[in-house]
Amino acid sequence: MGDEHQTQATSGSSESALAKTYDPRQSESRWYAFWESEGFFKASSEASDTRETYTLAIPPPNITGSLHMGHACRTTFEDVLTRYQRMNDKNALWIPGTDHAGIATQVVVERQLKKENLTRHDLGREAFVKRVWAWREESGGRILQQLRKMGASCDWSRERFTLEPALCRAVNEAFVRLHREGLIYRGTRLVNWDVSSQTVLSDLEVETEENVQGELFDFAYPVTDGSGEVVVSTTRPETMLGDTAVAVHPDDERYQHLHGKTVSHPFVERTIPVIADAELVDPEFGTGVVKVTPAHDPNDFATGKRHNLEEISIFNLNGTVNEQGGTFAGLDRFEARKRVKEALEERGLARGSKKHTMTLPRSQRSGTIVEPMISTQWFVKMEPLAKPAIAAVEEGRIQILPEDWTKTYFHWLRNIQDWCISRQLWWGHSIPAWHCGACAHITVSIEEPSVCASCQSTDLRQDEDVLDTWFSSALWPFSTLGWPDDTPDLKRFYPTQDMETGYDILFFWVARMIMMGLHFMGEVPFSRVLLAGLVTDERGEKMSKVKGNVIDPLDVIGGASLESLVQKAERAGAKPGGIKYLKKTYPDGFLPYGADALRMTLLSYSPQARRIALSIKRIEGYRNFANKLWNASRYALMNLHDTQLNARPPSAPKQLPNRWVLSRLGAAVDAARSGIDGYRLDDASSALYHFVWDEFCDWYLELSKPLLASDRPDVVEETRQTLVHTLDAILRALHPMMPFITEEIWQRIPRGRIPQGPQDATDKRTIMLAPYPTGDADGRTDPEAEQSLHTLRDVVVAVRTIRAEHDIPRAKSLQVHWHADNPAASQTLGEERSLVESLIGGTLIAEDAPEKLRDAAEHFTNAAVFFAAGIRGAVPDVIDPDKERDRLERELKKSVKELTAIEKKLANANFLERAPAEVVEQTRQNQARLQSTKDQLERALKRLS
RNA sequence: GGGCGGGUAGCUCAGUGGUAGAGCGCCGGCCUUACAAGCCGGAUGUCGUCGGUUCGACCCCGGCCCCGCCCACCA
């Protein structure tokens, strides 16, 4: 590999002509392999390396996952930051790794087992976990390979996995310490139970489905003393099997007579009290009477605590009714609901129902409706941890971008609930707690204890639960660096600088990392949180397998036929509508756009956006940009001949285009830098895109043609130097964003003496380690050149417009008469005459008599006139009067419109008094300019008719 | 019920208290020795709506109407 690229690098321009079209497939994997094998991604751990560090920990993708657009987006962003910092001579470390993703992974493997007609229980815990590990070996690294395709410059030598032994040790350490500090405790609570995965969930893992059409069912409880009945309303009739009270509002006139009475349960042997509770009951709602099921409803649970009610759990862990349900035992929850309603009808207790819109809690992973259940679990006490995390952001030690999210962050942390961290799963971190069979004491310890800490019994059994996968994620910024050991890496790279992730895991992950980082390290885990939006399809709809609108980044990079897209979507379970959409939207599939094009596209979206509506057309646009860059480079390399890159920038260039492009280069590079520094990668990439295309290609390269054809060797050499330097700087500036193509071209630039600088030693090997350009070092501010070029450009465009409007063939040479209204413009056009002539395909004739041009129609036959940047001009002989009239009228309309607005403004006395002087002055100048243009246009029109 | 974000060119989206921008699309003309994945020229918007602040508002403030998201225990 090394040899191959060496050959390329030194082969010069002439003998290895570049293909006309850039093919990303030819270079991407090649360069990645080169970078990786040369160790360019590795952060230095040498003691002698005193460079400032830059650290960023990857949001570890789940091992279940394959790369999706969200990953691609984040990877690109993080890679740009890392590559940029590395080029700025930082000791840059981007830590890669994967997450074991407890419940998500377990669900996937269980699904596989199901195909073999097995459940995890058939295998038993040990064999099941073994199986998950085997699966992880097979697929766990896939996404990391995919990250490589994106160009991610992670330090693979420091790759981590949340369930590897070192990180398990960190988890145990964290658990034991928090437990010792009283921040982890065991509690019996009403928890969120997922009946299909049969585990408890944290509040965050429960998603609410809104606007579900349900019914509000009324039924009657007979009052025990026979004095009547009480009608209650409920959305969950089956839970009446667990009712232990009926509640009314204490002030409700209608139900005063019930206070102190009991009602009889129709299906189980139980009389239940009527209680008065102002907190639970809203007299306006339903019948104003609430059935109370403390074991299966959060409000009722709280009510039960207030009134000391019995908590009767009526469900088994799998969601079927248990023995408390009497004759309903064994039925599934929803079947039970039906049967309870029927039974109530039969007993004549049903009192009708009405439609009711409600919200349903569902498990984030399984989608099952969550059942509130009373259960004993491990919890983390959050409030003491939340306080410092709030302070860290308040005090600016951590900055959250976009800033709007700080509010959300504060709101969540200020209302934080304790975190249930135990899960009844098999795949995950074991809990370092041992239950004593003799005295029921729980011994919490890092190492397996031999005896119970309380009674010394040896009858110990480790807690069977595992930890919420987010518990280990919360430690990620320091566990990956070796914590709890005080390793050199930890010392050197903690705290990290940036954390970039999706806003959807602000609470799940970011907030918890901050809390844990502050708690265990005493320092914030990162100083900045960058929250990215959600990638959607071009309609703004969430990508989903069912909708068939998932765009696989690898398909975009490598290309994919429509057939393969359809096949993939079908395999993933897309519905017919989704397939139809797919066929309609991407009739030709995807061309191989390349990773660089995809990266540029993803970068071009504003980080403020919550939605990133990815459009293939846009990717195509950036693929075209890559090709443009490629061809501009071809042009440059073809024209260098023996010139090598040997100084940057060329000293004291004399030719206007050279002066101008260096000035613009400086501005572009500064814009790119400030964009990246301000985390506005959209601004940074856009500044470079426009500089490269609109200025470098459209103007500089065109202007360089006559210069390179000059018979003056000094002009030619100066231009070649400027050309190669500008190209080199462009490549370096773009490299963090488009790593592959920039390396491919950079390697082909012939290099002479390498300039002195800190990165000299590495300069020749790879663009990755070349310095990021700066406006000062690589550009050359030259306002005068910019002004002159502006004039030049305006005249060229004016003449080109005339050519286009009048259908004048390119081959026809034009005589352009001109007169300048100011000395600067006059000088520019005088000096740069031959450049302008070569761009307009004609001859410039300077007129000493301005009136000739003012009255062009009299002096010339069929002349077209123009007014541009202080220059008046006329092109005689070639003009169709009708077309010219159309053109002039259009121009006139425009000036009149603008002029009217300006005049109105200047007529306003308040404006003249109050507006800043320079604004007024500028407005006046505009007025004068427009007025003169308008006059002249009018005159020209008059002569025409 | 609270909170947040958004409504700008046909589409997807930037944007700034002082003459409205990009990409794609559209119209017209070009195979111009870097590039047809291109070049040249052109058209396109009462910047959601109603008020207010201001000399001046797409931008700041308030109301309203849509759209999206997050949080919250209303049976």
Coordinates of C-alpha atoms in Angstrom, one line a residue, chain A residues 6-507:
Chain A
Q6 CA 4.4 6.7 -3.0
T7 CA 4.5 6.0 -6.7
Q8 CA 1.4 8.1 -7.2
A9 CA 2.7 10.9 -5.1
T10 CA 5.9 11.2 -7.0
S11 CA 4.7 10.4 -10.4
G12 CA 4.1 14.0 -11.2
S13 CA 1.5 15.5 -13.5
S14 CA 2.3 14.6 -17.0
E15 CA 2.6 10.8 -17.2
S16 CA -0.4 9.9 -15.0
A17 CA -3.3 11.8 -16.4
L18 CA -6.2 11.8 -14.1
A19 CA -9.5 10.4 -15.2
K20 CA -12.1 12.9 -16.4
T21 CA -14.5 11.9 -13.7
Y22 CA -13.7 11.3 -10.1
D23 CA -14.6 7.8 -9.0
P24 CA -14.8 7.5 -5.2
R25 CA -14.8 3.8 -5.3
Q26 CA -11.3 3.9 -6.7
S27 CA -9.8 5.7 -3.8
E28 CA -11.8 5.5 -0.6
S29 CA -11.1 2.1 0.8
R30 CA -7.5 2.4 -0.4
W31 CA -6.8 5.6 1.5
Y32 CA -8.6 4.4 4.6
A33 CA -6.5 1.3 4.7
F34 CA -3.4 3.4 4.3
W35 CA -4.3 5.8 7.1
E36 CA -5.1 3.0 9.4
S37 CA -2.1 0.9 8.7
E38 CA 0.2 3.9 9.1
G39 CA -1.3 4.6 12.5
F40 CA -2.3 8.1 11.7
F41 CA -5.5 7.8 13.8
K42 CA -3.6 7.0 17.0
A43 CA -3.4 9.5 19.7
S44 CA 0.0 9.7 21.2
S45 CA 0.6 8.4 24.7
E46 CA 4.2 9.3 24.8
A47 CA 5.3 11.3 27.8
S48 CA 7.4 13.5 25.6
D49 CA 4.4 14.6 23.7
T50 CA 3.4 17.8 25.2
R51 CA 0.8 18.9 22.7
E52 CA -2.6 19.9 23.9
T53 CA -5.1 17.1 23.7
Y54 CA -8.4 17.0 22.0
T55 CA -10.7 14.1 23.1
L56 CA -14.0 13.0 21.9
A57 CA -15.7 9.8 22.9
I58 CA -17.9 8.2 20.3
P59 CA -21.5 7.6 21.3
P60 CA -21.1 3.8 21.3
P61 CA -23.4 2.3 18.7
N62 CA -25.4 -0.7 19.8
I63 CA -24.0 -4.1 18.8
T64 CA -27.4 -4.9 17.3
G65 CA -27.0 -2.1 14.9
S66 CA -25.9 -1.4 11.5
L67 CA -25.0 2.0 10.3
H68 CA -27.9 4.3 9.7
M69 CA -28.1 7.9 8.6
G70 CA -28.1 9.2 12.2
H71 CA -24.8 7.4 12.8
A72 CA -23.5 8.7 9.5
C73 CA -24.4 12.2 10.5
R74 CA -22.8 12.1 13.9
T75 CA -19.7 10.3 12.6
T76 CA -19.2 12.9 10.0
F77 CA -19.5 15.7 12.5
E78 CA -17.2 14.1 15.0
D79 CA -14.7 13.2 12.4
V80 CA -14.5 16.7 11.1
L81 CA -13.8 18.0 14.6
T82 CA -11.2 15.3 15.2
R83 CA -9.4 15.7 11.9
Y84 CA -9.5 19.5 12.2
Q85 CA -8.0 19.4 15.7
R86 CA -5.4 16.9 14.6
M87 CA -4.4 19.2 11.7
N88 CA -4.2 22.0 14.2
D89 CA -1.4 20.0 15.9
K90 CA -3.5 18.7 18.8
N91 CA -3.0 15.3 20.2
A92 CA -6.4 14.2 19.0
L93 CA -8.2 11.2 20.4
W94 CA -11.5 9.9 19.1
I95 CA -12.4 6.9 21.2
P96 CA -14.4 4.3 19.4
G97 CA -16.5 1.5 20.9
T98 CA -19.8 -0.3 21.1
D99 CA -22.5 -0.7 23.6
H100 CA -23.8 -4.1 24.6
A101 CA -27.3 -2.6 24.6
G102 CA -28.9 -4.9 27.1
I103 CA -32.6 -5.2 26.3
A104 CA -32.2 -4.4 22.6
T105 CA -29.7 -7.1 22.0
Q106 CA -31.5 -9.6 24.1
V107 CA -34.6 -9.0 22.1
V108 CA -32.8 -9.6 18.9
V109 CA -31.2 -12.8 19.9
E110 CA -34.5 -14.1 21.4
R111 CA -36.1 -13.4 18.1
Q112 CA -33.5 -15.6 16.4
L113 CA -34.2 -18.3 18.9
K114 CA -37.8 -18.1 18.1
K115 CA -37.1 -19.0 14.6
E116 CA -35.7 -22.3 16.0
N117 CA -38.8 -22.6 18.1
L118 CA -36.8 -22.0 21.2
T119 CA -37.0 -19.5 24.1
R120 CA -34.2 -18.3 26.2
H121 CA -35.6 -20.4 29.0
D122 CA -35.0 -23.5 26.9
L123 CA -31.3 -22.7 26.8
G124 CA -31.0 -21.6 30.3
R125 CA -29.2 -18.4 31.4
E126 CA -25.6 -19.5 30.9
A127 CA -26.1 -21.0 27.4
F128 CA -28.2 -18.0 26.4
V129 CA -25.6 -15.5 27.4
K130 CA -23.0 -17.6 25.6
R131 CA -25.2 -17.4 22.5
V132 CA -25.4 -13.7 22.7
W133 CA -21.7 -13.4 23.0
A134 CA -21.3 -15.6 19.9
W135 CA -23.7 -13.4 18.1
R136 CA -21.8 -10.3 19.2
E137 CA -18.5 -11.7 17.9
E138 CA -20.1 -12.2 14.6
S139 CA -22.0 -8.9 14.2
G140 CA -20.7 -6.6 16.8
G141 CA -17.9 -5.3 14.7
R142 CA -20.0 -4.7 11.6
I143 CA -20.9 -1.2 12.5
L144 CA -17.3 -0.3 13.2
Q145 CA -16.4 -1.5 9.7
Q146 CA -19.2 0.7 8.4
L147 CA -17.8 3.7 10.3
R148 CA -14.5 3.1 8.5
K149 CA -16.4 3.4 5.2
M150 CA -17.5 6.8 6.4
G151 CA -13.9 7.8 6.9
A152 CA -14.0 7.9 10.7
S153 CA -10.6 8.6 12.1
C154 CA -11.1 6.8 15.4
D155 CA -8.1 5.5 17.4
W156 CA -9.0 1.8 16.9
S157 CA -6.2 0.8 19.2
R158 CA -8.4 2.1 22.1
E159 CA -11.6 0.5 21.0
R160 CA -13.9 -0.4 23.9
F161 CA -17.0 -2.5 24.5
T162 CA -19.3 -1.8 27.5
L163 CA -19.3 -5.4 28.5
E164 CA -15.6 -6.1 28.3
P165 CA -14.0 -7.1 31.6
A166 CA -12.3 -3.7 32.1
L167 CA -15.6 -1.9 31.8
C168 CA -17.4 -4.4 34.0
R169 CA -14.9 -3.6 36.6
A170 CA -15.7 0.1 36.2
V171 CA -19.4 -0.7 36.5
N172 CA -18.9 -2.7 39.7
E173 CA -16.8 -0.1 41.2
A174 CA -19.4 2.6 40.4
F175 CA -22.2 0.5 41.8
V176 CA -20.4 -0.4 45.0
R177 CA -19.4 3.1 45.7
L178 CA -22.8 4.6 45.0
H179 CA -24.3 1.9 47.3
R180 CA -21.8 2.7 50.0
E181 CA -22.7 6.3 49.7
G182 CA -26.4 5.5 50.0
L183 CA -27.1 6.6 46.5
I184 CA -28.1 3.1 45.3
Y185 CA -30.8 1.5 47.3
R186 CA -33.3 -1.2 47.0
G187 CA -37.0 -0.2 47.1
T188 CA -40.4 -1.6 46.5
R189 CA -42.3 0.7 44.2
L190 CA -44.9 0.7 41.5
V191 CA -42.7 0.2 38.5
N192 CA -43.1 0.0 34.7
W193 CA -43.4 -3.6 33.8
D194 CA -42.9 -4.9 30.2
V195 CA -44.9 -8.1 30.1
S196 CA -43.3 -9.3 26.9
S197 CA -39.7 -8.8 27.8
Q198 CA -40.7 -9.5 31.4
T199 CA -38.5 -6.9 32.9
V200 CA -38.9 -3.6 34.7
L201 CA -38.2 -0.4 32.7
S202 CA -37.1 3.0 33.7
D203 CA -39.5 5.9 33.2
L204 CA -37.5 7.0 30.2
E205 CA -37.9 3.7 28.5
V206 CA -41.6 4.2 28.5
E207 CA -43.1 6.1 25.6
T208 CA -46.6 7.4 25.6
E209 CA -48.7 6.9 22.6
E210 CA -51.0 9.8 22.3
N211 CA -54.6 10.2 21.2
V212 CA -55.5 6.6 21.5
Q213 CA -59.3 6.0 21.0
G214 CA -60.4 4.0 24.0
E215 CA -63.5 3.8 26.0
L216 CA -64.6 4.9 29.4
F217 CA -66.6 2.1 30.9
D218 CA -69.0 2.7 33.8
F219 CA -70.1 0.0 36.2
A220 CA -71.7 -0.2 39.6
Y221 CA -70.5 -1.4 42.9
P222 CA -73.4 -2.3 45.2
V223 CA -73.2 -0.6 48.6
T224 CA -72.7 -3.4 51.1
D225 CA -75.5 -2.3 53.4
G226 CA -77.9 -2.5 50.5
S227 CA -78.5 1.2 50.4
G228 CA -77.8 1.5 46.7
E229 CA -74.9 1.5 44.4
V230 CA -71.9 3.5 43.4
V231 CA -71.1 3.9 39.7
V232 CA -67.4 4.2 38.8
S233 CA -65.8 5.1 35.5
T234 CA -62.7 3.3 34.2
T235 CA -60.6 2.7 31.1
R236 CA -59.3 -0.6 32.5
P237 CA -62.3 -2.6 33.8
E238 CA -60.1 -5.7 34.4
T239 CA -58.2 -3.9 37.2
M240 CA -61.3 -3.9 39.3
L241 CA -60.2 -7.4 40.3
G242 CA -57.5 -5.6 42.3
D243 CA -59.7 -2.7 43.6
T244 CA -59.3 -2.1 47.3
A245 CA -61.2 1.1 47.6
V246 CA -63.7 3.4 45.9
A247 CA -62.9 7.1 46.2
V248 CA -65.1 10.2 46.1
H249 CA -64.3 13.8 46.5
P250 CA -64.8 14.9 50.2
D251 CA -66.8 17.9 49.2
D252 CA -68.9 16.3 46.6
E253 CA -72.6 16.8 47.8
R254 CA -73.8 13.8 45.7
Y255 CA -71.8 11.3 47.7
Q256 CA -71.8 12.6 51.3
H257 CA -74.0 9.7 52.3
L258 CA -71.3 7.2 51.2
H259 CA -68.6 8.4 53.5
G260 CA -67.6 5.6 55.9
K261 CA -69.5 2.9 54.0
T262 CA -68.2 0.0 52.0
V263 CA -69.1 -1.6 48.8
S264 CA -69.1 -5.3 47.8
H265 CA -66.9 -6.7 45.1
P266 CA -69.0 -8.7 42.7
F267 CA -66.4 -11.3 41.8
V268 CA -64.1 -11.8 44.8
E269 CA -64.8 -12.1 48.5
R270 CA -64.1 -8.6 49.5
T271 CA -65.8 -5.5 50.8
I272 CA -64.0 -2.4 50.0
P273 CA -64.2 1.0 51.7
V274 CA -65.4 4.2 50.2
I275 CA -62.8 6.8 50.9
A276 CA -62.7 10.5 50.5
D277 CA -59.7 11.8 48.6
A278 CA -59.4 15.3 47.2
E279 CA -56.2 14.6 45.4
L280 CA -57.3 11.7 43.4
V281 CA -60.8 12.6 42.6
D282 CA -61.9 15.2 40.1
P283 CA -65.7 15.5 40.7
E284 CA -66.2 16.8 37.2
F285 CA -64.8 13.7 35.6
G286 CA -67.0 10.7 34.7
T287 CA -69.3 9.9 37.6
G288 CA -67.0 11.6 40.1
V289 CA -66.2 8.2 41.7
V290 CA -62.9 6.5 41.2
K291 CA -62.2 2.9 41.6
V292 CA -58.8 2.5 43.4
T293 CA -56.3 -0.2 42.3
P294 CA -53.2 0.5 44.2
A295 CA -51.2 -2.3 42.7
H296 CA -51.7 -1.2 39.0
D297 CA -52.0 2.5 38.7
P298 CA -49.6 5.2 39.8
N299 CA -52.3 7.5 41.2
D300 CA -54.1 4.8 42.9
F301 CA -50.8 3.6 44.4
A302 CA -50.2 7.0 45.9
T303 CA -53.8 7.1 47.1
G304 CA -53.3 3.6 48.7
K305 CA -50.3 4.9 50.6
R306 CA -52.3 7.9 51.9
H307 CA -55.1 5.7 53.1
N308 CA -53.2 2.6 54.0
L309 CA -55.0 0.5 51.5
E310 CA -54.2 -3.1 50.6
E311 CA -52.2 -3.5 47.4
I312 CA -53.5 -6.5 45.5
S313 CA -51.5 -7.5 42.5
I314 CA -53.6 -9.3 40.0
F315 CA -51.2 -10.0 37.3
N316 CA -48.4 -12.5 36.7
L317 CA -45.2 -11.3 35.3
N318 CA -46.3 -12.3 31.8
G319 CA -49.4 -10.1 31.9
T320 CA -51.9 -12.9 32.7
V321 CA -54.3 -12.6 35.6
N322 CA -53.0 -14.4 38.7
E323 CA -54.9 -16.4 41.4
Q324 CA -56.2 -13.1 42.9
G325 CA -58.4 -12.9 39.9
G326 CA -60.5 -15.8 40.9
T327 CA -62.3 -17.2 37.9
F328 CA -60.5 -14.9 35.6
A329 CA -57.1 -16.3 36.6
G330 CA -54.9 -17.3 33.6
L331 CA -56.5 -14.9 31.2
D332 CA -54.4 -12.4 29.4
R333 CA -54.9 -8.8 30.4
F334 CA -56.9 -7.9 27.4
E335 CA -59.0 -11.0 27.3
A336 CA -59.6 -10.4 31.0
R337 CA -60.9 -7.0 30.2
K338 CA -63.4 -8.4 27.8
R339 CA -64.5 -11.1 30.2
V340 CA -64.8 -8.8 33.2
K341 CA -67.1 -6.5 31.2
E342 CA -69.2 -9.4 30.1
A343 CA -69.5 -10.6 33.6
L344 CA -70.5 -7.2 34.8
E345 CA -73.1 -7.1 32.1
E346 CA -74.4 -10.5 33.2
R347 CA -74.7 -9.3 36.8
G348 CA -76.5 -6.2 35.6
L349 CA -73.8 -4.0 36.9
A350 CA -72.6 -2.5 33.7
R351 CA -73.7 1.1 33.3
G352 CA -72.7 1.9 29.7
S353 CA -69.6 3.3 28.1
K354 CA -68.5 6.2 26.0
K355 CA -65.6 6.9 23.7
H356 CA -62.6 8.3 25.4
T357 CA -59.3 9.7 24.0
M358 CA -56.4 8.7 26.1
T359 CA -52.7 8.1 26.2
L360 CA -51.1 4.6 26.4
P361 CA -47.7 3.9 27.9
R362 CA -45.6 1.6 25.7
S363 CA -42.3 -0.1 26.1
Q364 CA -39.7 1.7 24.0
R365 CA -38.2 -1.6 22.9
S366 CA -41.0 -4.1 22.6
G367 CA -43.9 -1.8 22.0
T368 CA -46.0 -3.6 24.5
I369 CA -48.3 -1.7 26.7
V370 CA -46.6 -1.2 30.0
E371 CA -48.2 -2.6 33.1
P372 CA -47.7 -0.8 36.4
M373 CA -46.6 -3.4 38.9
I374 CA -45.4 -3.4 42.5
S375 CA -41.9 -4.8 42.6
T376 CA -38.7 -4.6 44.5
Q377 CA -35.8 -3.1 42.5
W378 CA -32.5 -1.3 42.7
F379 CA -32.7 2.4 42.4
V380 CA -30.3 5.3 42.1
K381 CA -31.1 8.3 44.2
M382 CA -30.9 11.0 41.7
E383 CA -31.4 14.3 43.4
P384 CA -27.9 14.6 45.0
L385 CA -26.4 13.7 41.6
A386 CA -28.5 16.1 39.7
K387 CA -27.7 19.2 41.7
P388 CA -24.0 19.4 40.6
A389 CA -25.0 18.5 37.0
I390 CA -27.4 21.5 37.0
A391 CA -24.7 23.7 38.4
A392 CA -22.1 22.6 35.8
V393 CA -24.3 23.8 33.0
E394 CA -25.5 26.9 34.9
E395 CA -21.9 27.9 35.5
G396 CA -20.9 27.3 32.0
R397 CA -18.5 24.5 32.7
I398 CA -20.5 22.6 30.2
Q399 CA -22.1 24.3 27.2
I400 CA -25.0 22.7 25.4
L401 CA -25.5 23.5 21.8
P402 CA -27.9 24.4 20.4
E403 CA -28.6 26.4 23.5
D404 CA -32.4 25.8 23.5
W405 CA -31.7 22.4 24.9
T406 CA -30.4 23.8 28.2
K407 CA -33.9 24.6 29.3
T408 CA -35.0 21.1 28.6
Y409 CA -32.0 19.7 30.4
F410 CA -32.7 21.9 33.5
H411 CA -36.3 21.0 33.5
W412 CA -35.7 17.3 33.5
L413 CA -33.0 17.5 36.1
R414 CA -35.0 19.7 38.4
N415 CA -37.9 17.3 38.4
I416 CA -35.8 14.2 38.4
Q417 CA -37.1 10.9 39.7
D418 CA -35.1 8.1 41.1
W419 CA -33.6 5.8 38.4
C420 CA -34.6 2.2 38.4
I421 CA -31.4 0.4 37.3
S422 CA -32.2 -3.3 37.7
R423 CA -33.5 -5.3 34.8
Q424 CA -34.8 -8.8 34.8
L425 CA -32.7 -9.6 31.7
W426 CA -29.9 -12.0 31.2
W427 CA -27.7 -9.9 28.9
G428 CA -25.9 -7.2 30.8
H429 CA -23.8 -6.3 33.7
S430 CA -24.4 -8.5 36.8
I431 CA -25.3 -6.7 39.9
P432 CA -22.5 -7.0 42.5
A433 CA -24.9 -7.9 45.3
W434 CA -25.3 -11.2 47.1
H435 CA -28.4 -12.2 48.9
C436 CA -28.0 -14.3 52.1
G437 CA -30.2 -17.3 52.3
A438 CA -30.0 -17.3 56.1
C439 CA -30.7 -13.7 57.1
A440 CA -31.8 -12.0 53.9
H441 CA -29.1 -9.5 54.2
I442 CA -27.6 -8.2 51.0
T443 CA -23.9 -8.0 50.7
V444 CA -22.7 -5.5 48.1
S445 CA -19.1 -5.9 47.1
I446 CA -16.8 -5.7 44.1
E447 CA -15.4 -9.2 44.7
E448 CA -17.6 -12.1 45.3
P449 CA -18.0 -12.4 49.1
S450 CA -17.4 -15.8 50.7
V451 CA -19.8 -15.1 53.6
C452 CA -22.7 -12.9 54.4
A453 CA -21.5 -9.6 55.8
S454 CA -24.2 -9.7 58.4
C455 CA -24.5 -13.2 59.7
Q456 CA -21.4 -14.9 58.2
S457 CA -23.6 -17.5 56.5
T458 CA -22.1 -19.0 53.3
D459 CA -25.5 -19.4 51.8
L460 CA -25.1 -16.6 49.3
R461 CA -26.7 -16.2 46.0
Q462 CA -25.8 -13.4 43.6
D463 CA -28.6 -11.0 42.6
E464 CA -30.0 -12.4 39.3
D465 CA -30.8 -9.1 37.7
V466 CA -28.6 -7.1 35.4
L467 CA -28.1 -3.4 35.2
D468 CA -29.8 -1.0 32.8
T469 CA -27.6 -0.7 29.8
W470 CA -27.4 3.1 30.4
F471 CA -25.7 2.6 33.7
S472 CA -22.5 1.5 31.9
S473 CA -23.0 4.2 29.2
A474 CA -23.1 6.8 31.9
L475 CA -19.5 6.0 32.8
W476 CA -18.3 5.9 29.2
P477 CA -16.1 9.1 29.1
F478 CA -13.9 7.8 31.8
S479 CA -14.4 4.1 31.9
T480 CA -13.0 4.0 28.3
L481 CA -9.9 5.7 29.6
G482 CA -9.1 3.1 32.2
W483 CA -11.1 4.2 35.3
P484 CA -11.2 3.2 38.1
D485 CA -7.4 2.9 37.7
D486 CA -5.6 6.1 37.5
T487 CA -4.1 5.4 34.1
P488 CA -1.9 7.7 32.0
D489 CA -4.7 7.9 29.4
L490 CA -7.2 9.0 32.1
K491 CA -4.8 11.6 33.3
R492 CA -4.1 12.9 29.9
F493 CA -7.4 12.7 28.1
Y494 CA -10.0 13.3 30.8
P495 CA -12.0 15.5 30.8
T496 CA -12.8 15.3 27.1
Q497 CA -13.8 18.3 25.1
D498 CA -16.8 17.6 22.9
M499 CA -19.7 15.2 23.2
E500 CA -21.8 15.0 20.1
T501 CA -25.0 13.0 20.0
G502 CA -28.7 13.0 19.1
Y503 CA -31.0 15.1 21.2
D504 CA -33.2 12.0 21.8
I505 CA -30.7 10.7 24.3
L506 CA -30.1 13.9 26.2
F507 CA -31.7 12.4 29.4

